[in-house]
Amino acid sequence: MVMFFMLMLFSFSNVIAQNKDQVVRIAKLQIDPAQLENYKAALKEHAEVAVRVEPGVITLYAVAEKNNPAHITVFEIYANAEAYQAHLQTAHFKKYKSTTNDMVKSLELIDVEPIALESKTKQ
Amino acid sequence: MVMFFMLMLFSFSNVIAQNKDQVVRIAKLQIDPAQLENYKAALKEHAEVAVRVEPGVITLYAVAEKNNPAHITVFEIYANAEAYQAHLQTAHFKKYKSTTNDMVKSLELIDVEPIALESKTKQ
């Protein structure tokens, strides 16, 4: 019984430790309107693959502004800095970058500090 | 067997319909720096309560920019427009609004269209 509670406590601290290591970021992009559909297809494919195959890619929420569809925001959560560095070396990320290189007019990366990351289970 | 597949198909269409109804939005706020810690506490409490007790509040990801901590972004997902309207009538939302009313210097609400909403299970 004591072992059980110690194990519970250990797992719990582990979860907290992992969350503190998380890298959270917002990417803001302006896309060439003439290439927007191709860009969105490439981004969608990249997000699906990255979250599915990389244990350290926790969340990639990519959205387009309704009033300015070429303005894209991506909300990104990585398990830790190492997971993010590993992500940059994957074949799917490199493919995404080379495919979209001439579609992206500007890219701003904003490092953020979580206040609350509340969500029901997987969308 | 046919019934089983029809049921599968029905559930599947249901999931898709639900996702298409989702309301996704980004809120950008500038907070009075002198009241930032109080604001963040109120926002954190509000996000936790809303996602826990409201079936239609799917995601509230609130973050502060590291280089400009008084600049807050909230990434919001509601199940549908009705869920969002119901949210505005809850006691916890009204409490959050009245508590933070004089802390918020500006609020911009940006309606967005999802491109990809990829995430591992609950953070």
mmCIF file of C-alpha atoms in Angstrom:
data_model
loop_
_atom_site.group_PDB
_atom_site.id
_atom_site.type_symbol
_atom_site.label_atom_id
_atom_site.label_comp_id
_atom_site.label_asym_id
_atom_site.label_seq_id
_atom_site.Cartn_x
_atom_site.Cartn_y
_atom_site.Cartn_z
ATOM 1 C CA MET A 1 0.000 0.000 0.000
ATOM 2 C CA VAL A 2 2.816 2.414 0.940
ATOM 3 C CA MET A 3 4.639 1.384 -2.225
ATOM 4 C CA PHE A 4 1.517 2.188 -4.191
ATOM 5 C CA PHE A 5 1.293 5.704 -2.789
ATOM 6 C CA MET A 6 5.007 6.289 -3.308
ATOM 7 C CA LEU A 7 4.592 5.212 -6.903
ATOM 8 C CA MET A 8 1.599 7.524 -7.311
ATOM 9 C CA LEU A 9 3.588 10.408 -5.848
ATOM 10 C CA PHE A 10 6.545 9.617 -8.077
ATOM 11 C CA SER A 11 4.395 9.542 -11.231
ATOM 12 C CA PHE A 12 2.705 12.759 -10.189
ATOM 13 C CA SER A 13 6.005 14.603 -9.646
ATOM 14 C CA ASN A 14 7.138 13.267 -13.002
ATOM 15 C CA VAL A 15 4.158 14.796 -14.775
ATOM 16 C CA ILE A 16 4.791 18.144 -13.106
ATOM 17 C CA ALA A 17 8.491 18.002 -13.980
ATOM 18 C CA GLN A 18 7.666 17.234 -17.603
ATOM 19 C CA ASN A 19 5.221 20.120 -17.805
ATOM 20 C CA LYS A 20 7.774 22.567 -16.404
ATOM 21 C CA ASP A 21 10.207 21.542 -19.139
ATOM 22 C CA GLN A 22 7.659 22.154 -21.884
ATOM 23 C CA VAL A 23 8.539 24.593 -24.632
ATOM 24 C CA VAL A 24 5.480 26.635 -25.645
ATOM 25 C CA ARG A 25 5.561 28.953 -28.611
ATOM 26 C CA ILE A 26 3.395 30.893 -31.009
ATOM 27 C CA ALA A 27 4.435 31.146 -34.652
ATOM 28 C CA LYS A 28 2.882 33.899 -36.768
ATOM 29 C CA LEU A 29 3.185 33.625 -40.516
ATOM 30 C CA GLN A 30 2.142 35.687 -43.523
ATOM 31 C CA ILE A 31 1.670 33.495 -46.595
ATOM 32 C CA ASP A 32 1.707 34.431 -50.271
ATOM 33 C CA PRO A 33 -2.068 34.503 -50.994
ATOM 34 C CA ALA A 34 -1.543 32.882 -54.418
ATOM 35 C CA GLN A 35 -0.013 29.829 -52.711
ATOM 36 C CA LEU A 36 -2.243 29.698 -49.634
ATOM 37 C CA GLU A 37 -4.035 26.433 -50.410
ATOM 38 C CA ASN A 38 -0.762 24.630 -51.101
ATOM 39 C CA TYR A 39 0.741 26.082 -47.941
ATOM 40 C CA LYS A 40 -2.198 24.961 -45.784
ATOM 41 C CA ALA A 41 -2.014 21.435 -47.218
ATOM 42 C CA ALA A 42 1.714 21.241 -46.422
ATOM 43 C CA LEU A 43 1.222 22.621 -42.891
ATOM 44 C CA LYS A 44 -1.663 20.247 -42.175
ATOM 45 C CA GLU A 45 0.327 17.229 -43.336
ATOM 46 C CA HIS A 46 3.359 18.315 -41.313
ATOM 47 C CA ALA A 47 1.346 18.837 -38.114
ATOM 48 C CA GLU A 48 -0.373 15.457 -38.413
ATOM 49 C CA VAL A 49 2.876 13.572 -38.994
ATOM 50 C CA ALA A 50 4.878 15.421 -36.313
ATOM 51 C CA VAL A 51 2.307 14.885 -33.524
ATOM 52 C CA ARG A 52 1.765 11.256 -34.561
ATOM 53 C CA VAL A 53 5.380 10.093 -34.885
ATOM 54 C CA GLU A 54 7.342 12.346 -32.506
ATOM 55 C CA PRO A 55 6.855 11.575 -28.793
ATOM 56 C CA GLY A 56 8.036 15.089 -27.878
ATOM 57 C CA VAL A 57 5.692 17.038 -30.154
ATOM 58 C CA ILE A 58 2.666 17.502 -27.882
ATOM 59 C CA THR A 59 0.483 20.024 -29.697
ATOM 60 C CA LEU A 60 0.414 21.804 -33.065
ATOM 61 C CA TYR A 61 -2.705 23.938 -33.470
ATOM 62 C CA ALA A 62 -2.602 25.749 -36.789
ATOM 63 C CA VAL A 63 -5.302 28.277 -37.702
ATOM 64 C CA ALA A 64 -6.015 30.964 -40.317
ATOM 65 C CA GLU A 65 -7.666 34.291 -39.459
ATOM 66 C CA LYS A 66 -11.173 34.428 -40.929
ATOM 67 C CA ASN A 67 -10.783 38.103 -41.879
ATOM 68 C CA ASN A 68 -7.237 37.668 -43.182
ATOM 69 C CA PRO A 69 -6.821 34.037 -44.314
ATOM 70 C CA ALA A 70 -3.171 34.473 -45.321
ATOM 71 C CA HIS A 71 -2.334 35.267 -41.673
ATOM 72 C CA ILE A 72 -1.570 31.928 -40.003
ATOM 73 C CA THR A 73 -0.965 31.269 -36.298
ATOM 74 C CA VAL A 74 0.499 28.043 -34.938
ATOM 75 C CA PHE A 75 0.299 27.263 -31.216
ATOM 76 C CA GLU A 76 3.111 24.793 -30.443
ATOM 77 C CA ILE A 77 3.890 22.675 -27.382
ATOM 78 C CA TYR A 78 7.020 20.498 -27.203
ATOM 79 C CA ALA A 79 7.866 18.203 -24.273
ATOM 80 C CA ASN A 80 11.206 19.977 -23.739
ATOM 81 C CA ALA A 81 14.010 21.810 -25.535
ATOM 82 C CA GLU A 82 15.627 18.530 -26.666
ATOM 83 C CA ALA A 83 12.347 17.392 -28.246
ATOM 84 C CA TYR A 84 12.183 20.676 -30.156
ATOM 85 C CA GLN A 85 15.761 20.350 -31.392
ATOM 86 C CA ALA A 86 15.081 16.741 -32.454
ATOM 87 C CA HIS A 87 11.945 17.938 -34.286
ATOM 88 C CA LEU A 88 14.032 20.331 -36.414
ATOM 89 C CA GLN A 89 16.126 17.374 -37.625
ATOM 90 C CA THR A 90 13.234 15.158 -38.775
ATOM 91 C CA ALA A 91 12.660 14.355 -42.451
ATOM 92 C CA HIS A 92 9.038 15.636 -42.284
ATOM 93 C CA PHE A 93 10.089 19.013 -40.829
ATOM 94 C CA LYS A 94 12.830 19.447 -43.447
ATOM 95 C CA LYS A 95 10.342 18.513 -46.183
ATOM 96 C CA TYR A 96 7.826 21.054 -44.818
ATOM 97 C CA LYS A 97 10.489 23.793 -44.698
ATOM 98 C CA SER A 98 11.758 23.198 -48.246
ATOM 99 C CA THR A 99 8.238 22.819 -49.699
ATOM 100 C CA THR A 100 6.956 26.026 -48.088
ATOM 101 C CA ASN A 101 10.111 28.146 -48.301
ATOM 102 C CA ASP A 102 8.888 30.371 -51.141
ATOM 103 C CA MET A 103 5.288 30.467 -49.838
ATOM 104 C CA VAL A 104 6.128 32.129 -46.501
ATOM 105 C CA LYS A 105 6.468 35.925 -46.737
ATOM 106 C CA SER A 106 7.240 36.408 -43.029
ATOM 107 C CA LEU A 107 7.658 34.286 -39.925
ATOM 108 C CA GLU A 108 7.670 35.524 -36.336
ATOM 109 C CA LEU A 109 8.409 33.124 -33.453
ATOM 110 C CA ILE A 110 7.159 34.219 -30.026
ATOM 111 C CA ASP A 111 8.313 32.329 -26.943
ATOM 112 C CA VAL A 112 5.588 32.225 -24.332
ATOM 113 C CA GLU A 113 5.093 31.206 -20.704
ATOM 114 C CA PRO A 114 1.974 29.112 -19.956
ATOM 115 C CA ILE A 115 -0.600 30.572 -17.563
ATOM 116 C CA ALA A 116 -3.104 27.739 -18.068
ATOM 117 C CA LEU A 117 -3.092 24.876 -20.595
ATOM 118 C CA GLU A 118 -6.565 23.461 -20.039
ATOM 119 C CA SER A 119 -8.102 21.038 -22.502
ATOM 120 C CA LYS A 120 -10.424 18.072 -22.660
ATOM 121 C CA THR A 121 -8.867 14.917 -24.112
ATOM 122 C CA LYS A 122 -7.624 14.725 -27.701
ATOM 123 C CA GLN A 123 -9.721 16.683 -30.234
ATOM 124 C CA MET B 1 -23.303 -6.817 -39.347
ATOM 125 C CA VAL B 2 -24.885 -4.226 -41.634
ATOM 126 C CA MET B 3 -26.375 -2.527 -38.584
ATOM 127 C CA PHE B 4 -22.925 -2.438 -37.020
ATOM 128 C CA PHE B 5 -21.387 -0.674 -40.000
ATOM 129 C CA MET B 6 -24.293 1.755 -40.230
ATOM 130 C CA LEU B 7 -23.792 2.567 -36.563
ATOM 131 C CA MET B 8 -20.042 3.025 -37.126
ATOM 132 C CA LEU B 9 -20.743 5.340 -40.041
ATOM 133 C CA PHE B 10 -23.264 7.292 -38.006
ATOM 134 C CA SER B 11 -20.871 7.784 -35.065
ATOM 135 C CA PHE B 12 -18.112 8.761 -37.463
ATOM 136 C CA SER B 13 -20.255 11.413 -39.218
ATOM 137 C CA ASN B 14 -21.233 12.676 -35.792
ATOM 138 C CA VAL B 15 -17.617 13.258 -34.790
ATOM 139 C CA ILE B 16 -16.940 15.104 -38.039
ATOM 140 C CA ALA B 17 -20.100 17.203 -37.653
ATOM 141 C CA GLN B 18 -19.082 18.132 -34.111
ATOM 142 C CA ASN B 19 -15.633 19.220 -35.240
ATOM 143 C CA LYS B 20 -17.057 21.309 -38.076
ATOM 144 C CA ASP B 21 -19.268 23.118 -35.566
ATOM 145 C CA GLN B 22 -16.330 24.034 -33.355
ATOM 146 C CA VAL B 23 -15.735 27.699 -32.651
ATOM 147 C CA VAL B 24 -12.008 28.467 -32.601
ATOM 148 C CA ARG B 25 -10.714 31.845 -31.563
ATOM 149 C CA ILE B 26 -7.628 33.719 -30.452
ATOM 150 C CA ALA B 27 -7.987 36.427 -27.808
ATOM 151 C CA LYS B 28 -5.147 38.963 -27.489
ATOM 152 C CA LEU B 29 -5.028 41.050 -24.342
ATOM 153 C CA GLN B 30 -2.851 43.823 -22.976
ATOM 154 C CA ILE B 31 -2.873 43.858 -19.186
ATOM 155 C CA ASP B 32 -2.027 46.650 -16.756
ATOM 156 C CA PRO B 33 1.526 45.589 -15.703
ATOM 157 C CA ALA B 34 0.841 46.637 -12.091
ATOM 158 C CA GLN B 35 -2.004 44.104 -11.902
ATOM 159 C CA LEU B 36 -0.470 41.337 -13.996
ATOM 160 C CA GLU B 37 -0.068 38.727 -11.250
ATOM 161 C CA ASN B 38 -3.675 39.202 -10.107
ATOM 162 C CA TYR B 39 -4.872 39.012 -13.686
ATOM 163 C CA LYS B 40 -2.966 35.779 -14.372
ATOM 164 C CA ALA B 41 -4.378 34.184 -11.207
ATOM 165 C CA ALA B 42 -7.934 35.099 -12.240
ATOM 166 C CA LEU B 43 -7.412 33.844 -15.803
ATOM 167 C CA LYS B 44 -5.871 30.576 -14.613
ATOM 168 C CA GLU B 45 -8.750 29.902 -12.218
ATOM 169 C CA HIS B 46 -11.314 30.754 -14.873
ATOM 170 C CA ALA B 47 -9.735 28.452 -17.487
ATOM 171 C CA GLU B 48 -9.520 25.544 -15.054
ATOM 172 C CA VAL B 49 -13.160 25.865 -13.954
ATOM 173 C CA ALA B 50 -14.564 26.431 -17.455
ATOM 174 C CA VAL B 51 -12.843 23.403 -19.040
ATOM 175 C CA ARG B 52 -13.703 21.211 -16.027
ATOM 176 C CA VAL B 53 -17.402 22.048 -15.613
ATOM 177 C CA GLU B 54 -18.574 23.086 -19.092
ATOM 178 C CA PRO B 55 -18.967 20.193 -21.564
ATOM 179 C CA GLY B 56 -18.725 22.649 -24.489
ATOM 180 C CA VAL B 57 -15.490 24.378 -23.456
ATOM 181 C CA ILE B 58 -12.893 22.155 -25.133
ATOM 182 C CA THR B 59 -9.635 24.100 -24.837
ATOM 183 C CA LEU B 60 -8.372 27.266 -23.132
ATOM 184 C CA TYR B 61 -4.637 27.720 -23.621
ATOM 185 C CA ALA B 62 -3.525 30.979 -22.009
ATOM 186 C CA VAL B 63 0.058 32.199 -22.356
ATOM 187 C CA ALA B 64 2.164 35.306 -21.700
ATOM 188 C CA GLU B 65 4.884 36.491 -24.083
ATOM 189 C CA LYS B 66 8.319 36.007 -22.514
ATOM 190 C CA ASN B 67 9.584 39.328 -23.925
ATOM 191 C CA ASN B 68 6.386 41.215 -23.097
ATOM 192 C CA PRO B 69 4.688 39.469 -20.145
ATOM 193 C CA ALA B 70 1.700 41.846 -20.082
ATOM 194 C CA HIS B 71 0.777 40.654 -23.576
ATOM 195 C CA ILE B 72 -1.497 37.618 -23.117
ATOM 196 C CA THR B 73 -2.814 35.264 -25.799
ATOM 197 C CA VAL B 74 -5.648 32.783 -25.238
ATOM 198 C CA PHE B 75 -6.303 30.014 -27.749
ATOM 199 C CA GLU B 76 -9.946 28.968 -27.331
ATOM 200 C CA ILE B 77 -11.961 26.021 -28.697
ATOM 201 C CA TYR B 78 -15.704 25.659 -28.015
ATOM 202 C CA ALA B 79 -17.818 22.694 -29.178
ATOM 203 C CA ASN B 80 -20.164 25.004 -31.089
ATOM 204 C CA ALA B 81 -21.693 28.492 -31.072
ATOM 205 C CA GLU B 82 -24.332 27.484 -28.480
ATOM 206 C CA ALA B 83 -21.634 26.243 -26.104
ATOM 207 C CA TYR B 84 -19.866 29.584 -26.436
ATOM 208 C CA GLN B 85 -23.063 31.546 -25.746
ATOM 209 C CA ALA B 86 -23.777 29.317 -22.714
ATOM 210 C CA HIS B 87 -20.215 29.939 -21.496
ATOM 211 C CA LEU B 88 -20.822 33.713 -21.464
ATOM 212 C CA GLN B 89 -23.732 33.176 -19.053
ATOM 213 C CA THR B 90 -21.866 31.081 -16.462
ATOM 214 C CA ALA B 91 -21.155 32.393 -12.981
ATOM 215 C CA HIS B 92 -17.413 31.726 -13.335
ATOM 216 C CA PHE B 93 -17.196 33.706 -16.594
ATOM 217 C CA LYS B 94 -19.117 36.643 -15.121
ATOM 218 C CA LYS B 95 -16.866 36.551 -12.049
ATOM 219 C CA TYR B 96 -13.748 36.531 -14.272
ATOM 220 C CA LYS B 97 -15.063 39.468 -16.313
ATOM 221 C CA SER B 98 -15.954 41.623 -13.306
ATOM 222 C CA THR B 99 -12.728 40.758 -11.428
ATOM 223 C CA THR B 100 -10.480 41.576 -14.391
ATOM 224 C CA ASN B 101 -12.449 44.473 -15.886
ATOM 225 C CA ASP B 102 -10.041 47.191 -14.716
ATOM 226 C CA MET B 103 -6.930 45.059 -15.307
ATOM 227 C CA VAL B 104 -7.475 44.648 -19.069
ATOM 228 C CA LYS B 105 -6.204 47.599 -21.122
ATOM 229 C CA SER B 106 -7.217 46.118 -24.477
ATOM 230 C CA LEU B 107 -8.886 42.989 -25.810
ATOM 231 C CA GLU B 108 -8.890 41.808 -29.420
ATOM 232 C CA LEU B 109 -10.920 38.737 -30.450
ATOM 233 C CA ILE B 110 -9.831 37.041 -33.667
ATOM 234 C CA ASP B 111 -12.064 34.382 -35.218
ATOM 235 C CA VAL B 112 -10.004 31.698 -36.896
ATOM 236 C CA GLU B 113 -10.466 28.678 -39.140
ATOM 237 C CA PRO B 114 -8.602 25.500 -38.116
ATOM 238 C CA ILE B 115 -6.014 24.107 -40.533
ATOM 239 C CA ALA B 116 -4.831 21.366 -38.143
ATOM 240 C CA LEU B 117 -5.671 20.801 -34.463
ATOM 241 C CA GLU B 118 -3.186 18.062 -33.616
ATOM 242 C CA SER B 119 -2.471 17.144 -30.025
ATOM 243 C CA LYS B 120 -1.578 14.200 -27.871
ATOM 244 C CA THR B 121 -4.094 13.413 -25.123
ATOM 245 C CA LYS B 122 -4.811 15.842 -22.280
ATOM 246 C CA GLN B 123 -1.804 17.889 -21.110
#
